[in-house]
Amino acid sequence: MEKHEAAFNALIEQDLKIEPHDWMPDEYRKHLIRQVSQHAHSEVIGMQPEGNWLLRAPSLRSKQVLLAKIQDEGGHGLYLYSVAETLNVSREELITQLHEGKARYSSVFNYPTLNWADIGAIGWLVDGAAIVNQVSLQRTSYGPYSRGMVRICMEESFHQRQGYEIMIHMARGTKEQREMAQDAVNRFWFPALMMFGPHDTDSAHTGNAMKWKIKRESNDYLRQKFIDKTVPQVEFLGLTVPDPNCRLNETTGSYEHSPLDWNEFHDVINGYGPCNTDRLDHHRLVHQENKWVREAAVAYAQKTETVNSSI
Ligand code: BYC
């Protein structure tokens, strides 16, 4: 045991990857299952707010682009469930935890998408925040998670651009379109900042996550990085950040901001956000309705295996 632990610690120390066949402390495995499964659930539940606008996209082009983006998110969920499976947990088990309200997914997906500009705001702000986090996670210590992040980040940068393109059109459009763009920023700015999780001082998991190099940068560090990158983009659009205290501190070169509403954050992650019930109900329903597809896929795979082994 001590020998195994020393080998594990040496890999972490040398910035090498832990692979599924390597010995790992049970707590490391559990920590990863928690984070990776929450990440997978976020990708899949995150398809819903955008799916809400698929049939109302304003042009064939915007519909095609949105459809491709939503499919990518489903694909990200599949990569991440596969990563979790390498840690000896089944996808079914993780989905059951989600359906029973025992697993979290990103708070931001519990807000409604009320106008077309919200689709721009999600691609730009929500995927934009996710990229900042996921670029850092490319260097996470668990090999399959790290490699999954490299692939996901490439796709997320397309998502961020499609969102910003919508915002440019809306912000340069009619008065009504500009108002919709500003309204979307007003509603998604703080939820996007909360995606990074509680302050470092209140973050239960950051200590172990940094020790094991699962997380490479802290919640507050990444949140600030996102703010500093995004405020100039808001200004370029001719829109405003819905925070009167958001201003550049010339000394630090970073933007200051108002305190975040952590009561709202905790309400949302504990199931009391505006759309929590709808999101889970929809997932449960679709999972049940599509049971036959999973059964058919498994039956087909088994049949192919039997045929191949008899050749
Ligand atoms: N929402 O100790 P902490 C996407 C929970 S999807 C909900 O700091 P940790 C996209 C946290 O789980 C990409 N819960 O935790 C898809 C913990 O609760 P438990 C989403 C949150 O893990 C479709 C407790 O609060 N990205 O881009 O060290 C369409 C204490 O927090 C949240 C990821 O999932 C939250 N925002 O750090 C468009 C990134 N924040 O488990 C776009 C992967 C915290 O003790 N995840 N909690 O019950 C991570 O990097 C980390 O898990 C977090 C939290 C930074 C989120």
Coordinates of C-alpha atoms and ligand atoms in Angstrom, one line a residue:
M1 CA 0.0 0.0 0.0
E2 CA 2.7 2.5 1.0
K3 CA 4.6 1.5 -2.2
H4 CA 1.5 2.2 -4.3
E5 CA 0.9 5.5 -2.6
A6 CA 4.5 6.6 -3.1
A7 CA 4.3 5.7 -6.8
F8 CA 1.0 7.6 -7.1
N9 CA 2.5 10.7 -5.3
A10 CA 5.6 10.5 -7.6
L11 CA 3.4 10.6 -10.7
I12 CA 1.5 13.7 -9.3
E13 CA 4.8 15.3 -8.2
Q14 CA 6.3 14.9 -11.7
D15 CA 3.2 16.2 -13.4
L16 CA 2.6 12.9 -15.1
K17 CA -0.9 11.5 -15.7
I18 CA -2.7 8.9 -13.6
E19 CA -4.2 6.3 -15.9
P20 CA -7.2 4.0 -15.2
H21 CA -4.9 0.9 -14.6
D22 CA -2.7 2.8 -12.1
W23 CA -3.3 2.5 -8.4
M24 CA -5.0 5.6 -6.9
P25 CA -6.3 6.5 -3.5
D26 CA -10.0 5.8 -3.0
E27 CA -10.6 9.5 -2.2
Y28 CA -8.9 10.5 -5.5
R29 CA -11.2 8.2 -7.4
K30 CA -14.3 9.4 -5.5
H31 CA -13.4 13.0 -6.0
L32 CA -13.0 12.5 -9.8
I33 CA -16.2 10.6 -10.1
R34 CA -18.1 13.4 -8.4
Q35 CA -16.5 16.1 -10.5
V36 CA -16.5 14.3 -13.8
S37 CA -20.1 13.1 -13.5
Q38 CA -21.3 16.6 -12.5
H39 CA -19.4 17.9 -15.6
A40 CA -21.1 15.2 -17.8
H41 CA -24.6 16.0 -16.4
S42 CA -23.9 19.7 -17.0
E43 CA -23.2 19.1 -20.7
V44 CA -26.3 17.1 -21.2
I45 CA -28.7 19.2 -19.1
G46 CA -27.2 22.2 -20.8
M47 CA -28.7 21.1 -24.1
Q48 CA -32.2 21.9 -22.8
P49 CA -32.1 25.8 -22.5
E50 CA -30.7 26.0 -26.0
G51 CA -33.0 23.3 -27.4
N52 CA -35.8 25.6 -26.3
W53 CA -34.9 27.9 -29.3
L54 CA -34.2 25.3 -32.0
L55 CA -37.6 25.6 -33.5
R56 CA -37.6 29.3 -33.2
A57 CA -34.1 30.1 -34.6
P58 CA -34.5 33.2 -36.9
S59 CA -32.9 31.6 -40.0
L60 CA -32.0 28.3 -41.5
R61 CA -28.3 29.1 -40.9
S62 CA -28.7 29.9 -37.3
K63 CA -30.8 26.8 -36.8
Q64 CA -28.1 24.6 -38.4
V65 CA -25.3 26.2 -36.3
L66 CA -27.4 25.9 -33.1
L67 CA -28.2 22.3 -33.9
A68 CA -24.6 21.4 -34.4
K69 CA -23.6 23.1 -31.1
I70 CA -26.3 21.3 -29.1
Q71 CA -25.2 18.0 -30.6
D72 CA -21.6 18.8 -29.6
E73 CA -22.8 19.3 -26.0
G74 CA -24.4 15.8 -26.1
G75 CA -21.1 14.4 -27.4
H76 CA -19.2 16.1 -24.6
G77 CA -21.5 14.4 -22.1
L78 CA -20.7 11.1 -23.7
Y79 CA -16.9 11.6 -23.5
L80 CA -17.3 12.6 -19.9
Y81 CA -19.5 9.6 -18.9
S82 CA -16.9 7.4 -20.6
V83 CA -14.2 9.1 -18.5
A84 CA -16.2 8.4 -15.4
E85 CA -16.7 4.7 -16.5
T86 CA -12.9 4.3 -16.5
L87 CA -13.2 5.0 -12.7
N88 CA -15.4 1.9 -12.2
V89 CA -18.8 3.5 -12.1
S90 CA -21.5 2.8 -14.6
R91 CA -23.3 5.4 -16.6
E92 CA -26.7 4.0 -15.4
E93 CA -25.6 4.6 -11.8
L94 CA -24.7 8.2 -12.5
I95 CA -27.9 8.9 -14.3
T96 CA -29.9 7.4 -11.4
Q97 CA -28.0 9.7 -9.0
L98 CA -29.0 12.6 -11.3
H99 CA -32.7 11.6 -11.4
E100 CA -32.8 11.1 -7.7
G101 CA -31.4 14.6 -7.1
K102 CA -28.2 13.3 -5.6
A103 CA -25.9 14.6 -8.3
R104 CA -25.3 18.2 -9.2
Y105 CA -25.0 19.9 -12.6
S106 CA -23.9 23.5 -13.4
S107 CA -26.2 26.0 -11.7
V108 CA -26.3 28.2 -14.8
F109 CA -28.6 25.7 -16.7
N110 CA -31.4 26.3 -14.2
Y111 CA -32.2 29.7 -15.7
P112 CA -34.7 30.1 -18.5
T113 CA -33.9 31.2 -22.1
L114 CA -36.5 33.9 -22.8
N115 CA -35.3 35.5 -26.0
W116 CA -33.1 34.7 -29.0
A117 CA -30.2 36.8 -27.5
D118 CA -30.1 34.4 -24.6
I119 CA -28.8 31.8 -27.1
G120 CA -26.0 34.3 -27.9
A121 CA -25.3 34.9 -24.3
I122 CA -25.1 31.2 -23.5
G123 CA -22.6 30.5 -26.3
W124 CA -20.5 33.6 -25.5
L125 CA -20.8 33.8 -21.7
V126 CA -21.6 30.3 -20.5
D127 CA -19.3 28.4 -23.0
G128 CA -16.8 31.3 -22.5
A129 CA -16.7 30.6 -18.8
A130 CA -16.6 26.9 -19.4
I131 CA -13.6 27.3 -21.7
V132 CA -11.6 29.2 -19.1
N133 CA -12.3 26.4 -16.6
Q134 CA -11.7 23.6 -19.1
V135 CA -8.5 25.0 -20.6
S136 CA -7.1 24.8 -17.0
L137 CA -8.5 21.2 -16.7
Q138 CA -6.6 20.1 -19.8
R139 CA -3.7 19.9 -17.4
T140 CA -5.6 17.8 -14.8
S141 CA -3.8 14.8 -13.4
Y142 CA -6.2 12.1 -14.6
G143 CA -5.3 11.1 -18.1
P144 CA -8.7 10.4 -19.6
Y145 CA -10.2 13.6 -18.2
S146 CA -7.3 15.6 -19.4
R147 CA -7.5 14.2 -23.0
G148 CA -11.3 14.7 -23.0
M149 CA -10.8 18.3 -22.1
V150 CA -8.4 18.9 -25.0
R151 CA -11.0 17.7 -27.5
I152 CA -13.9 19.5 -25.8
C153 CA -12.0 22.8 -25.6
M154 CA -11.6 22.8 -29.4
E155 CA -15.3 22.5 -29.9
E156 CA -16.1 25.0 -27.1
S157 CA -14.2 27.7 -28.9
F158 CA -16.5 27.3 -31.9
H159 CA -19.5 27.6 -29.5
Q160 CA -18.1 30.7 -27.9
R161 CA -17.8 32.3 -31.4
Q162 CA -21.3 31.3 -32.5
G163 CA -22.6 33.0 -29.4
Y164 CA -20.6 36.2 -29.9
E165 CA -21.7 36.3 -33.5
I166 CA -25.3 36.3 -32.4
M167 CA -24.6 39.0 -29.9
I168 CA -22.9 41.2 -32.6
H169 CA -25.9 40.9 -34.8
M170 CA -28.3 41.7 -32.0
A171 CA -26.2 44.6 -30.6
R172 CA -25.8 46.2 -34.0
G173 CA -29.5 45.6 -35.0
T174 CA -32.7 47.5 -34.2
K175 CA -33.4 49.2 -30.9
E176 CA -35.5 46.2 -29.9
Q177 CA -32.6 43.8 -30.7
R178 CA -30.1 45.8 -28.7
E179 CA -32.5 45.8 -25.8
M180 CA -32.8 42.0 -26.1
A181 CA -29.0 41.7 -26.1
Q182 CA -28.7 43.9 -23.0
D183 CA -31.5 42.0 -21.3
A184 CA -29.7 38.7 -22.0
V185 CA -26.4 40.0 -20.6
N186 CA -28.3 41.4 -17.5
R187 CA -29.7 37.9 -16.8
F188 CA -26.7 35.7 -17.6
W189 CA -23.8 37.8 -16.3
F190 CA -24.0 36.8 -12.6
P191 CA -25.0 33.2 -13.3
A192 CA -22.0 32.8 -15.6
L193 CA -19.7 34.1 -12.8
M194 CA -21.3 31.6 -10.4
M195 CA -20.3 28.7 -12.7
F196 CA -16.8 28.9 -11.2
G197 CA -18.2 27.8 -7.8
P198 CA -17.9 29.4 -4.3
H199 CA -15.0 31.6 -3.2
D200 CA -11.8 29.7 -2.6
T201 CA -12.3 30.2 1.2
D202 CA -15.7 28.4 1.0
S203 CA -14.8 25.8 -1.5
A204 CA -14.9 22.4 0.2
H205 CA -13.1 20.5 -2.5
T206 CA -10.4 22.9 -3.7
G207 CA -7.8 21.7 -1.1
N208 CA -7.7 18.1 -2.2
A209 CA -8.3 19.0 -5.8
M210 CA -5.1 21.2 -5.9
K211 CA -3.1 18.7 -3.9
W212 CA -3.9 16.0 -6.4
K213 CA -3.6 18.4 -9.3
I214 CA -7.2 17.6 -10.4
K215 CA -7.8 21.4 -10.4
R216 CA -4.8 23.4 -11.5
E217 CA -6.3 26.9 -10.7
S218 CA -8.8 27.9 -8.0
N219 CA -12.4 29.0 -8.5
D220 CA -11.7 32.7 -7.8
Y221 CA -8.6 32.8 -10.0
L222 CA -10.5 31.4 -13.0
R223 CA -13.5 33.6 -12.3
Q224 CA -11.3 36.7 -12.3
K225 CA -9.6 35.6 -15.5
F226 CA -13.0 35.2 -17.2
I227 CA -14.1 38.7 -16.0
D228 CA -10.9 40.3 -17.3
K229 CA -11.3 38.7 -20.6
T230 CA -15.0 39.3 -21.0
V231 CA -15.7 42.9 -19.9
P232 CA -13.8 44.4 -22.9
Q233 CA -16.0 42.1 -25.1
V234 CA -19.1 43.5 -23.5
E235 CA -17.8 47.0 -24.2
F236 CA -17.0 46.2 -27.8
L237 CA -20.7 45.3 -28.2
G238 CA -21.7 48.7 -26.8
L239 CA -23.5 46.9 -24.0
T240 CA -22.9 47.2 -20.2
V241 CA -22.1 44.8 -17.5
P242 CA -25.1 44.8 -15.0
D243 CA -22.8 45.7 -12.1
P244 CA -22.3 49.3 -11.1
N245 CA -19.1 48.3 -9.3
C246 CA -17.5 46.7 -12.3
R247 CA -14.4 48.8 -13.0
L248 CA -10.8 48.4 -14.0
N249 CA -8.4 48.6 -11.1
E250 CA -5.4 50.3 -12.8
T251 CA -3.0 49.0 -10.2
T252 CA -3.9 45.3 -10.5
G253 CA -5.0 45.4 -14.2
S254 CA -8.1 43.5 -13.2
Y255 CA -11.8 44.4 -13.0
E256 CA -13.4 44.7 -9.6
H257 CA -17.0 43.6 -9.1
S258 CA -19.8 43.5 -6.6
P259 CA -20.2 40.6 -4.2
L260 CA -22.0 37.7 -5.8
D261 CA -25.4 36.6 -4.4
W262 CA -24.4 33.3 -2.7
N263 CA -27.9 32.8 -1.3
E264 CA -29.1 32.6 -4.9
F265 CA -26.3 30.3 -5.8
H266 CA -27.1 27.9 -2.9
D267 CA -30.8 28.0 -3.7
V268 CA -30.1 27.1 -7.3
I269 CA -27.7 24.3 -6.6
N270 CA -30.0 22.8 -4.0
G271 CA -32.9 22.5 -6.4
Y272 CA -34.8 25.8 -6.0
G273 CA -33.7 27.7 -9.1
P274 CA -36.3 28.9 -11.7
C275 CA -36.0 25.8 -13.9
N276 CA -34.6 22.9 -11.7
T277 CA -37.8 21.0 -11.7
D278 CA -38.4 21.3 -15.5
R279 CA -34.8 20.3 -16.3
L280 CA -34.9 17.1 -14.3
D281 CA -38.4 16.2 -15.2
H282 CA -37.5 16.6 -18.9
H283 CA -34.4 14.4 -18.5
R284 CA -36.3 11.7 -16.7
L285 CA -39.0 11.7 -19.3
V286 CA -36.7 11.6 -22.3
H287 CA -34.5 8.9 -20.7
Q288 CA -37.6 6.7 -20.2
E289 CA -39.0 7.4 -23.7
N290 CA -35.6 6.5 -25.3
K291 CA -35.1 3.3 -23.3
W292 CA -35.8 1.2 -26.4
V293 CA -33.0 2.9 -28.3
R294 CA -30.5 1.9 -25.6
E295 CA -31.9 -1.6 -25.6
A296 CA -31.7 -1.9 -29.4
A297 CA -28.1 -0.6 -29.4
V298 CA -27.0 -3.2 -26.8
A299 CA -28.9 -6.0 -28.6
Y300 CA -27.2 -5.0 -31.9
A301 CA -23.7 -4.9 -30.3
Q302 CA -24.3 -8.3 -28.8
K303 CA -25.5 -9.8 -32.1
T304 CA -22.5 -8.3 -34.0
E305 CA -20.2 -9.8 -31.3
T306 CA -21.8 -13.2 -31.7
V307 CA -21.5 -13.1 -35.5
N308 CA -17.9 -12.0 -35.4
S309 CA -16.9 -14.6 -32.9
S310 CA -18.4 -17.4 -35.0
I311 CA -16.5 -16.4 -38.1
Ligands
BYC1 N1 -23.1 24.6 -10.2 O1 -15.8 22.8 -3.4 P1 -16.4 23.4 -4.7 C1 -21.0 23.6 -20.7 C2 -20.9 22.6 -6.0 S1 -21.1 22.5 -19.4 C3 -23.5 23.6 -9.4 O2 -15.7 24.6 -5.2 P2 -15.3 21.8 -6.9 C4 -22.1 23.8 -21.6 C5 -19.8 21.6 -6.0 O3 -20.1 20.6 -6.9 C6 -19.5 22.7 -18.5 N2 -22.8 23.1 -8.3 O4 -16.4 22.2 -5.8 C7 -23.0 22.7 -21.8 C8 -19.7 21.2 -4.6 O5 -20.9 20.4 -4.3 P3 -20.8 18.8 -3.8 C9 -19.7 22.8 -17.1 C10 -21.6 23.8 -8.1 O6 -15.8 20.6 -7.6 C11 -24.1 22.9 -22.6 C12 -20.0 22.5 -3.9 O7 -20.7 23.3 -4.8 N3 -18.3 22.8 -16.5 O8 -20.0 24.3 -20.8 O9 -14.0 21.8 -6.4 C13 -24.4 24.1 -23.2 C14 -18.7 23.2 -3.4 O10 -17.9 23.6 -4.5 C15 -21.2 24.8 -8.8 C16 -18.0 22.0 -15.5 O11 -18.7 21.2 -15.0 C17 -22.0 25.2 -9.9 N4 -21.6 26.3 -10.7 O12 -15.4 23.1 -7.9 C18 -23.5 25.2 -23.0 C19 -16.5 22.1 -15.0 N5 -20.0 25.3 -8.3 O13 -20.2 18.0 -5.0 C20 -22.4 25.0 -22.2 C21 -16.1 21.0 -14.2 C22 -19.7 24.5 -7.2 O14 -19.9 18.8 -2.6 N6 -16.2 21.2 -12.8 N7 -20.7 23.6 -7.1 O15 -22.2 18.4 -3.5 C23 -15.4 22.0 -12.0 O16 -14.4 22.5 -12.5 C24 -15.7 22.1 -10.6 O17 -16.5 21.0 -10.2 C25 -16.3 23.4 -10.1 C26 -16.6 23.3 -8.6 C27 -15.4 24.6 -10.4 C28 -17.6 23.6 -10.9

